[in-house]
């Protein structure tokens, strides 16, 4: 289903329709023929598995898991595995295609994949989660591998989950295969710089955007929504780089200091009190107002559907850097464009994470590990090149940055498919 001109709010907030709308627009502008469009929108392989697990109380339960490989035209599939009660095959399919475009925008040799298990981790013990993870891995065993499909953490999974997957896979192969997943613990094939990579990548693309505007970090006022992995790291690194982080917005409120917040102290305050609210060196503020403060850069790094047709006209930043996946709806895109807001779209802005996952895979296969400085330098090079490619494409084709990012991605994947040719 394609998003019509004035969709209902329910349709506007449907991220899969939003992704489809953007795919469609890019495909049309690239003049992709119908056949290629069909290939690009058809997932390569989808697998559904039953996962029988003995629970701690002795009952036997059967969970359902999925793994989807949307495209392997440019290399092995790459994408996270989520554990959540509301996982659906449709969601996994959409997220897998998103990964194809993200990997293509940053030009790393991966296709897109995604996986999920329908379960509620809050109701499961650590041992139950381990058994689910190991049996799920055994069930998708023939489907994954360093050359085939390389999973990573996603919602409610973490480096421990990746260690269990790696161990299960390795037990079957009879030797240690670290490169089967990324996001592993350091010293178990993980990479330095991975936890900071997404926030750091956001900073690199923002620094590139600043050059276009002729601004310096010291005079740039930034508002960040989300003080978790992406937003917290972006805040910490950007404040070290001299940016003025004037507000941090969380689910339970926001804090504001017009001269810039001391991010390390704010982190300490949050660790001690469980909230950013009540920080002595800032004013408390409503989270709605903080998002629409007069600022230079807004970084939504919390969740999807934050900027919609209802509030996009209130954005007062000149640069919008999407740390989260899907924080802007497709309808809001045109309002931001009318207001000449420079958008750094999610598939580019938050691709630092998958880029360092790529480095982790490379290091595992080399058996030789890089120091953090090298990881960060190579990340910067990839983020800067990708930013340059997208902005140049936008200028050349007179489209906004998001459309350009999708066009670059589709073009790269379509090129690989054409050059390889259709087998049989
Ligand atoms: P996280 O859970 O570490 O952090 C999210 C933060 O946002 C939390 O502090 C949470 O309290 C806050 N939050 C939740 N709802 C909010 C609301 N309504 N208003 C303000 N704050 C709210 O998650 P994360 O890993 O930082 O991921 C954030 C986003 O970035 C997600 O969309 C994720 O898909 C995307 N992303 C993450 C990575 C990564 O490497 N972690 C990579 C690419 C994309």
Coordinates of C-alpha atoms and ligand atoms in Angstrom, one line a residue:
X1 CA 0.0 0.0 0.0
X2 CA 1.4 3.4 -0.9
X3 CA 0.9 6.4 1.3
X4 CA -1.7 8.8 -0.2
X5 CA -1.5 12.6 -0.3
X6 CA -3.3 13.2 3.0
X7 CA -3.2 10.0 5.0
X8 CA -5.0 9.4 8.3
X9 CA -2.8 9.8 11.4
X10 CA -2.7 6.0 11.8
X11 CA -1.3 5.6 8.3
X12 CA 1.1 8.5 8.7
X13 CA 2.6 6.9 11.8
X14 CA 3.0 3.5 10.1
X15 CA 6.8 3.3 9.6
X16 CA 6.5 0.6 7.0
X17 CA 4.2 2.8 4.8
X18 CA 6.7 5.6 5.4
X19 CA 9.6 3.5 4.2
X20 CA 7.6 2.3 1.2
X21 CA 6.7 5.9 0.3
X22 CA 10.3 6.9 0.3
X23 CA 11.4 3.8 -1.6
X24 CA 8.7 4.5 -4.2
X25 CA 9.7 8.1 -4.7
X26 CA 13.3 7.3 -5.1
X27 CA 12.5 4.4 -7.5
X28 CA 10.4 6.8 -9.6
X29 CA 13.0 9.5 -9.7
X30 CA 15.7 7.0 -10.7
X31 CA 13.4 5.7 -13.5
X32 CA 13.8 2.2 -12.3
X33 CA 11.9 -0.2 -14.5
X34 CA 9.1 -2.3 -13.1
X35 CA 11.2 -5.5 -13.0
X36 CA 14.0 -3.9 -11.0
X37 CA 11.4 -2.4 -8.6
X38 CA 9.9 -5.8 -8.1
X39 CA 13.3 -7.3 -7.4
X40 CA 14.3 -4.5 -4.9
X41 CA 11.0 -4.8 -3.0
X42 CA 10.9 -8.6 -2.7
X43 CA 12.8 -10.0 0.2
X44 CA 15.3 -12.6 -0.9
X45 CA 14.5 -15.2 1.9
X46 CA 12.3 -15.3 5.0
X47 CA 12.4 -18.0 7.6
X48 CA 9.9 -18.8 10.4
X49 CA 11.0 -21.1 13.1
X50 CA 9.4 -22.7 16.2
X51 CA 11.5 -22.6 19.3
X52 CA 10.6 -25.1 22.0
X53 CA 12.0 -24.2 25.4
X54 CA 11.7 -25.6 28.8
X55 CA 10.9 -22.8 31.2
X56 CA 12.3 -22.6 34.7
X57 CA 9.2 -24.0 36.3
X58 CA 9.4 -27.1 34.1
X59 CA 6.6 -26.1 31.6
X60 CA 7.4 -26.5 27.9
X61 CA 6.7 -23.4 25.8
X62 CA 7.0 -22.9 22.1
X63 CA 8.1 -19.4 20.9
X64 CA 8.1 -18.2 17.3
X65 CA 11.2 -16.6 15.6
X66 CA 11.9 -15.1 12.3
X67 CA 14.9 -14.3 10.2
X68 CA 14.6 -12.3 6.9
X69 CA 17.3 -11.6 4.3
X70 CA 16.0 -8.8 2.2
X71 CA 18.9 -8.5 -0.1
X72 CA 22.3 -10.2 -0.5
X73 CA 23.2 -8.5 -3.8
X74 CA 26.1 -6.5 -2.3
X75 CA 27.2 -9.0 0.4
X76 CA 26.0 -11.0 3.4
X77 CA 22.8 -9.8 5.0
X78 CA 23.3 -7.6 8.0
X79 CA 20.8 -6.7 10.7
X80 CA 19.7 -7.0 14.3
X81 CA 17.7 -9.6 16.2
X82 CA 14.9 -8.2 18.5
X83 CA 13.1 -9.9 21.3
X84 CA 9.6 -8.4 21.9
X85 CA 6.1 -9.5 22.4
X86 CA 4.8 -7.6 19.4
X87 CA 7.3 -8.8 16.8
X88 CA 5.6 -9.6 13.5
X89 CA 6.9 -11.0 10.2
X90 CA 5.8 -7.8 8.5
X91 CA 7.8 -5.7 10.8
X92 CA 10.9 -7.9 10.4
X93 CA 10.5 -7.7 6.6
X94 CA 10.3 -3.9 6.6
X95 CA 13.3 -3.6 9.0
X96 CA 15.4 -5.9 6.8
X97 CA 14.8 -3.7 3.7
X98 CA 15.7 -0.7 5.8
X99 CA 19.1 -2.3 6.5
X100 CA 19.7 -2.9 2.8
X101 CA 19.4 0.8 2.2
X102 CA 21.4 1.8 5.2
X103 CA 24.3 -0.4 4.3
X104 CA 24.2 0.8 0.7
X105 CA 24.2 4.5 1.7
X106 CA 27.4 4.1 3.6
X107 CA 28.7 1.8 0.9
X108 CA 29.7 -1.2 3.1
X109 CA 29.6 -4.6 1.5
X110 CA 26.5 -5.9 3.1
X111 CA 22.9 -6.5 2.2
X112 CA 20.0 -6.2 4.7
X113 CA 18.6 -8.6 7.2
X114 CA 16.6 -8.7 10.4
X115 CA 15.4 -11.2 12.9
X116 CA 13.0 -11.4 15.8
X117 CA 11.6 -13.7 18.5
X118 CA 8.1 -13.2 19.8
X119 CA 8.6 -13.2 23.6
X120 CA 8.5 -10.8 26.5
X121 CA 12.0 -10.5 28.0
X122 CA 10.6 -8.8 31.1
X123 CA 8.8 -12.1 32.0
X124 CA 11.8 -14.3 31.3
X125 CA 14.8 -15.2 33.5
X126 CA 18.4 -15.0 32.2
X127 CA 18.5 -18.7 31.8
X128 CA 15.3 -18.9 29.9
X129 CA 16.6 -16.1 27.6
X130 CA 19.8 -18.1 27.0
X131 CA 17.8 -21.2 26.1
X132 CA 15.6 -19.3 23.7
X133 CA 18.6 -17.7 22.1
X134 CA 20.5 -21.0 21.7
X135 CA 17.5 -22.9 20.3
X136 CA 16.7 -20.0 17.9
X137 CA 20.3 -20.0 16.7
X138 CA 20.2 -23.8 16.2
X139 CA 17.0 -23.4 14.2
X140 CA 18.4 -20.6 11.9
X141 CA 21.8 -22.3 11.8
X142 CA 21.9 -23.0 8.0
X143 CA 20.6 -19.5 7.3
X144 CA 23.4 -17.4 9.0
X145 CA 27.2 -17.3 8.9
X146 CA 30.0 -14.9 8.2
X147 CA 29.5 -15.2 4.5
X148 CA 25.7 -15.5 4.6
X149 CA 24.0 -13.3 7.2
X150 CA 25.5 -11.6 10.2
X151 CA 23.1 -10.7 13.0
X152 CA 23.6 -8.1 15.7
X153 CA 21.8 -6.8 18.8
X154 CA 18.5 -4.9 18.5
X155 CA 15.7 -4.1 20.8
X156 CA 16.0 -6.2 24.1
X157 CA 19.1 -8.1 22.9
X158 CA 22.7 -7.2 23.8
X159 CA 26.3 -8.4 23.8
X160 CA 25.5 -11.3 26.0
X161 CA 22.8 -12.5 23.5
X162 CA 25.5 -12.2 20.7
X163 CA 28.0 -14.2 22.8
X164 CA 25.4 -17.0 23.2
X165 CA 24.7 -17.0 19.4
X166 CA 28.4 -17.1 18.6
X167 CA 28.9 -19.9 21.0
X168 CA 26.0 -22.0 19.8
X169 CA 27.0 -21.5 16.2
X170 CA 30.7 -22.3 17.0
X171 CA 29.7 -25.5 18.9
X172 CA 28.0 -26.8 15.8
X173 CA 30.9 -25.9 13.5
X174 CA 33.4 -27.4 16.0
X175 CA 35.5 -24.3 16.0
X176 CA 35.2 -20.7 17.1
X177 CA 33.5 -18.5 14.5
X178 CA 33.4 -15.0 15.9
X179 CA 32.4 -13.3 12.7
X180 CA 28.9 -14.9 12.7
X181 CA 27.5 -12.0 14.7
X182 CA 28.6 -8.4 15.6
X183 CA 28.0 -6.4 18.8
X184 CA 29.9 -9.0 20.8
X185 CA 31.8 -8.3 24.1
X186 CA 35.2 -6.8 23.7
X187 CA 37.8 -9.6 24.0
X188 CA 35.3 -12.0 22.5
X189 CA 35.7 -10.7 19.0
X190 CA 34.0 -7.3 19.7
X191 CA 35.4 -4.0 18.4
X192 CA 36.6 -1.0 20.2
X193 CA 34.4 2.0 19.5
X194 CA 31.2 0.1 18.9
X195 CA 29.2 1.4 21.8
X196 CA 30.0 5.0 20.8
X197 CA 29.8 4.4 17.1
X198 CA 26.2 5.6 16.3
X199 CA 26.5 8.8 18.4
X200 CA 29.9 9.4 17.0
X201 CA 28.7 9.0 13.5
X202 CA 25.9 11.5 14.1
X203 CA 28.6 14.0 15.3
X204 CA 30.7 13.4 12.1
X205 CA 27.8 14.2 9.8
X206 CA 26.7 17.2 11.8
X207 CA 30.3 18.5 11.6
X208 CA 30.1 18.1 7.8
X209 CA 26.8 20.0 7.8
X210 CA 28.3 22.8 9.8
X211 CA 30.8 23.3 7.1
X212 CA 28.0 24.0 4.6
X213 CA 26.5 26.6 6.9
X214 CA 29.9 28.1 7.8
X215 CA 29.3 27.5 11.5
X216 CA 31.7 26.5 14.3
X217 CA 30.8 24.0 17.0
X218 CA 31.3 26.6 19.7
X219 CA 28.5 28.8 18.4
X220 CA 26.2 25.9 17.6
X221 CA 23.2 25.3 20.0
X222 CA 22.1 21.7 20.0
X223 CA 18.9 20.0 21.4
X224 CA 19.1 16.2 21.8
X225 CA 16.1 14.0 22.4
X226 CA 17.0 10.7 24.1
X227 CA 19.8 10.3 26.6
X228 CA 20.4 6.6 25.9
X229 CA 23.0 4.9 23.8
X230 CA 22.8 7.1 20.7
X231 CA 21.7 10.4 22.3
X232 CA 23.8 10.1 25.3
X233 CA 27.0 9.3 23.3
X234 CA 26.2 12.0 20.8
X235 CA 25.8 14.5 23.7
X236 CA 29.0 13.5 25.4
X237 CA 31.1 13.5 22.3
X238 CA 29.6 16.7 20.8
X239 CA 30.0 18.6 24.1
X240 CA 33.7 17.5 24.2
X241 CA 34.0 18.8 20.7
X242 CA 32.8 22.2 21.9
X243 CA 29.1 22.2 20.8
X244 CA 26.7 23.9 23.2
X245 CA 24.1 21.2 24.2
X246 CA 21.4 23.5 25.4
X247 CA 18.8 20.9 26.1
X248 CA 18.4 17.2 26.7
X249 CA 14.9 15.8 26.3
X250 CA 13.9 12.5 28.0
X251 CA 10.6 10.6 28.3
X252 CA 9.9 12.2 31.8
X253 CA 10.9 15.8 31.0
X254 CA 13.7 18.0 29.7
X255 CA 16.5 20.2 31.1
X256 CA 17.7 23.5 29.6
X257 CA 20.7 25.7 30.0
X258 CA 21.2 28.4 27.4
X259 CA 24.9 28.4 27.9
X260 CA 25.3 24.7 27.4
X261 CA 24.9 21.7 29.7
X262 CA 27.7 19.9 31.5
X263 CA 26.9 16.5 30.0
X264 CA 29.2 14.5 32.3
X265 CA 27.6 16.1 35.4
X266 CA 24.2 15.5 33.9
X267 CA 25.0 11.8 33.3
X268 CA 26.2 11.5 36.9
X269 CA 23.0 13.2 38.1
X270 CA 20.9 10.8 36.1
X271 CA 22.9 7.8 37.5
X272 CA 22.3 9.0 41.0
X273 CA 18.6 10.0 40.8
X274 CA 17.3 7.9 37.9
X275 CA 16.2 11.0 36.0
X276 CA 17.6 14.0 34.3
X277 CA 15.0 16.2 36.0
X278 CA 16.1 18.4 39.0
X279 CA 19.7 18.9 37.7
X280 CA 21.0 21.8 39.7
X281 CA 22.8 23.5 36.7
X282 CA 19.8 23.7 34.5
X283 CA 16.1 24.6 34.4
X284 CA 13.5 21.8 34.1
X285 CA 11.3 22.2 31.1
X286 CA 8.4 20.4 29.4
X287 CA 9.6 17.8 27.0
X288 CA 7.2 19.1 24.3
X289 CA 8.5 22.7 24.5
X290 CA 12.2 21.6 24.6
X291 CA 11.9 19.8 21.3
X292 CA 10.9 23.0 19.6
X293 CA 13.4 25.4 21.2
X294 CA 15.1 27.9 19.1
X295 CA 18.4 26.1 18.3
X296 CA 20.8 25.3 15.4
X297 CA 20.8 21.5 15.5
X298 CA 18.0 19.1 16.7
X299 CA 18.9 15.5 17.2
X300 CA 15.9 13.2 17.7
X301 CA 17.7 10.1 19.1
X302 CA 14.9 8.3 21.1
X303 CA 12.2 6.8 19.1
X304 CA 10.1 6.8 15.8
X305 CA 7.4 9.3 14.8
X306 CA 8.5 12.3 16.9
X307 CA 8.1 14.9 14.1
X308 CA 4.8 14.6 12.4
X309 CA 2.4 16.6 10.3
X310 CA 1.0 18.0 13.6
X311 CA 4.2 19.5 14.9
X312 CA 6.8 19.8 12.0
X313 CA 6.0 23.5 11.5
X314 CA 7.2 24.1 15.1
X315 CA 10.8 22.8 14.5
X316 CA 13.1 25.8 14.8
X317 CA 16.4 24.1 14.2
X318 CA 18.2 24.7 10.9
X319 CA 19.7 21.2 10.9
X320 CA 17.8 18.0 11.8
X321 CA 20.0 15.0 12.4
X322 CA 18.0 11.8 12.8
X323 CA 19.8 9.7 15.4
X324 CA 16.8 7.4 15.9
X325 CA 15.2 5.3 13.2
X326 CA 12.2 6.9 11.6
X327 CA 11.8 9.9 13.9
X328 CA 10.2 11.9 11.1
X329 CA 7.0 10.8 9.2
X330 CA 6.9 11.0 5.4
X331 CA 4.2 13.7 5.6
X332 CA 6.4 15.8 7.9
X333 CA 9.2 15.7 5.3
X334 CA 7.5 18.1 3.0
X335 CA 6.9 20.6 5.8
X336 CA 10.5 20.5 6.8
X337 CA 11.5 21.0 3.2
X338 CA 9.2 24.0 2.8
X339 CA 10.9 25.5 5.9
X340 CA 14.3 24.8 4.4
X341 CA 15.4 22.6 7.3
X342 CA 18.5 20.7 6.4
X343 CA 17.7 17.0 7.2
X344 CA 20.4 14.4 7.7
X345 CA 18.2 11.3 7.2
X346 CA 18.3 8.3 9.6
X347 CA 19.7 5.9 7.0
X348 CA 22.8 8.1 6.8
X349 CA 22.9 9.8 10.3
X350 CA 22.7 6.7 12.4
X351 CA 24.7 4.4 10.1
X352 CA 27.8 4.7 12.3
X353 CA 26.7 1.7 14.3
X354 CA 26.4 -0.7 11.4
X355 CA 29.7 0.7 10.0
X356 CA 31.6 -0.2 13.1
X357 CA 29.8 -3.6 13.1
X358 CA 31.3 -4.0 9.6
X359 CA 34.7 -3.2 11.1
X360 CA 34.1 -5.8 13.8
X361 CA 33.3 -8.4 11.1
X362 CA 36.5 -7.4 9.2
X363 CA 38.6 -7.6 12.4
X364 CA 37.2 -11.0 13.3
X365 CA 38.0 -12.4 9.8
X366 CA 41.5 -10.9 9.9
X367 CA 42.0 -12.1 13.4
X368 CA 43.8 -8.8 14.0
X369 CA 42.2 -6.0 16.1
X370 CA 42.5 -2.3 15.5
X371 CA 43.1 0.3 18.1
X372 CA 40.2 2.8 18.9
X373 CA 41.9 5.6 17.1
X374 CA 41.9 3.6 13.8
X375 CA 38.3 2.5 14.3
X376 CA 37.2 6.1 14.8
X377 CA 39.3 7.4 11.9
X378 CA 37.9 4.9 9.5
X379 CA 34.4 5.6 10.8
X380 CA 34.9 9.3 10.2
X381 CA 36.1 8.6 6.6
X382 CA 33.0 6.5 5.8
X383 CA 30.5 9.0 7.4
X384 CA 32.1 11.9 5.6
X385 CA 32.2 10.2 2.2
X386 CA 28.6 9.1 2.6
X387 CA 27.5 12.6 3.6
X388 CA 29.3 14.0 0.6
X389 CA 27.7 11.5 -1.7
X390 CA 24.2 12.2 -0.5
X391 CA 24.5 16.0 -0.5
X392 CA 26.1 16.0 -3.9
X393 CA 23.3 13.7 -5.2
X394 CA 20.7 16.0 -3.7
X395 CA 22.2 19.0 -5.4
X396 CA 22.6 17.3 -8.7
X397 CA 19.0 16.0 -8.8
X398 CA 17.4 18.9 -7.0
X399 CA 15.9 16.7 -4.3
X400 CA 16.0 16.7 -0.5
X401 CA 18.7 14.8 1.4
X402 CA 16.4 11.9 2.4
X403 CA 15.3 11.3 -1.2
X404 CA 18.9 11.6 -2.3
X405 CA 20.0 9.0 0.3
X406 CA 17.4 6.6 -0.9
X407 CA 18.3 7.2 -4.5
X408 CA 22.0 6.6 -3.8
X409 CA 21.1 3.4 -2.0
X410 CA 18.7 2.0 -4.5
X411 CA 21.1 2.9 -7.3
X412 CA 23.9 1.0 -5.7
X413 CA 21.8 -2.1 -5.0
X414 CA 20.3 -2.0 -8.5
X415 CA 23.7 -1.6 -10.0
X416 CA 25.0 -4.7 -8.2
X417 CA 21.9 -6.7 -9.4
X418 CA 22.3 -5.6 -13.0
X419 CA 26.0 -6.2 -13.1
X420 CA 25.7 -9.7 -11.5
X421 CA 22.8 -10.5 -13.8
X422 CA 19.8 -12.6 -13.0
X423 CA 20.9 -16.2 -12.4
X424 CA 19.1 -18.9 -14.5
Ligands
LIG1 P1 18.3 3.5 24.2 O1 17.2 2.7 24.8 O2 19.7 3.3 24.7 O3 17.9 5.1 24.4 C1 16.7 5.7 24.1 C2 16.5 6.8 25.1 O4 15.3 7.5 24.7 C3 16.3 6.3 26.5 O5 17.1 7.1 27.4 C4 14.8 6.6 26.8 O6 14.4 6.9 28.1 C5 14.5 7.8 25.8 N1 13.1 8.0 25.5 C6 12.2 7.0 25.2 N2 11.0 7.6 24.9 C7 11.2 8.9 24.9 C8 10.4 10.0 24.7 N3 9.1 9.8 24.4 N4 10.9 11.2 24.8 C9 12.2 11.4 25.1 N5 13.0 10.4 25.3 C10 12.6 9.2 25.3 O7 18.2 3.3 22.7 P2 19.3 3.7 21.6 O8 20.1 2.5 21.3 O9 19.9 4.9 21.9 O10 18.3 3.9 20.3 C11 17.6 5.1 20.1 C12 17.1 5.1 18.6 O11 18.2 5.0 17.8 C13 16.2 4.0 18.2 O12 15.3 4.5 17.2 C14 17.1 3.0 17.6 O13 16.4 2.1 16.6 C15 18.1 3.9 16.9 N6 19.4 3.4 16.5 C16 20.2 2.9 17.5 C17 21.5 2.4 17.1 C18 22.4 1.9 18.1 O14 23.6 1.6 17.8 N7 22.1 1.9 19.4 C19 21.8 2.3 15.7 C20 20.9 2.8 14.8 C21 19.7 3.3 15.2

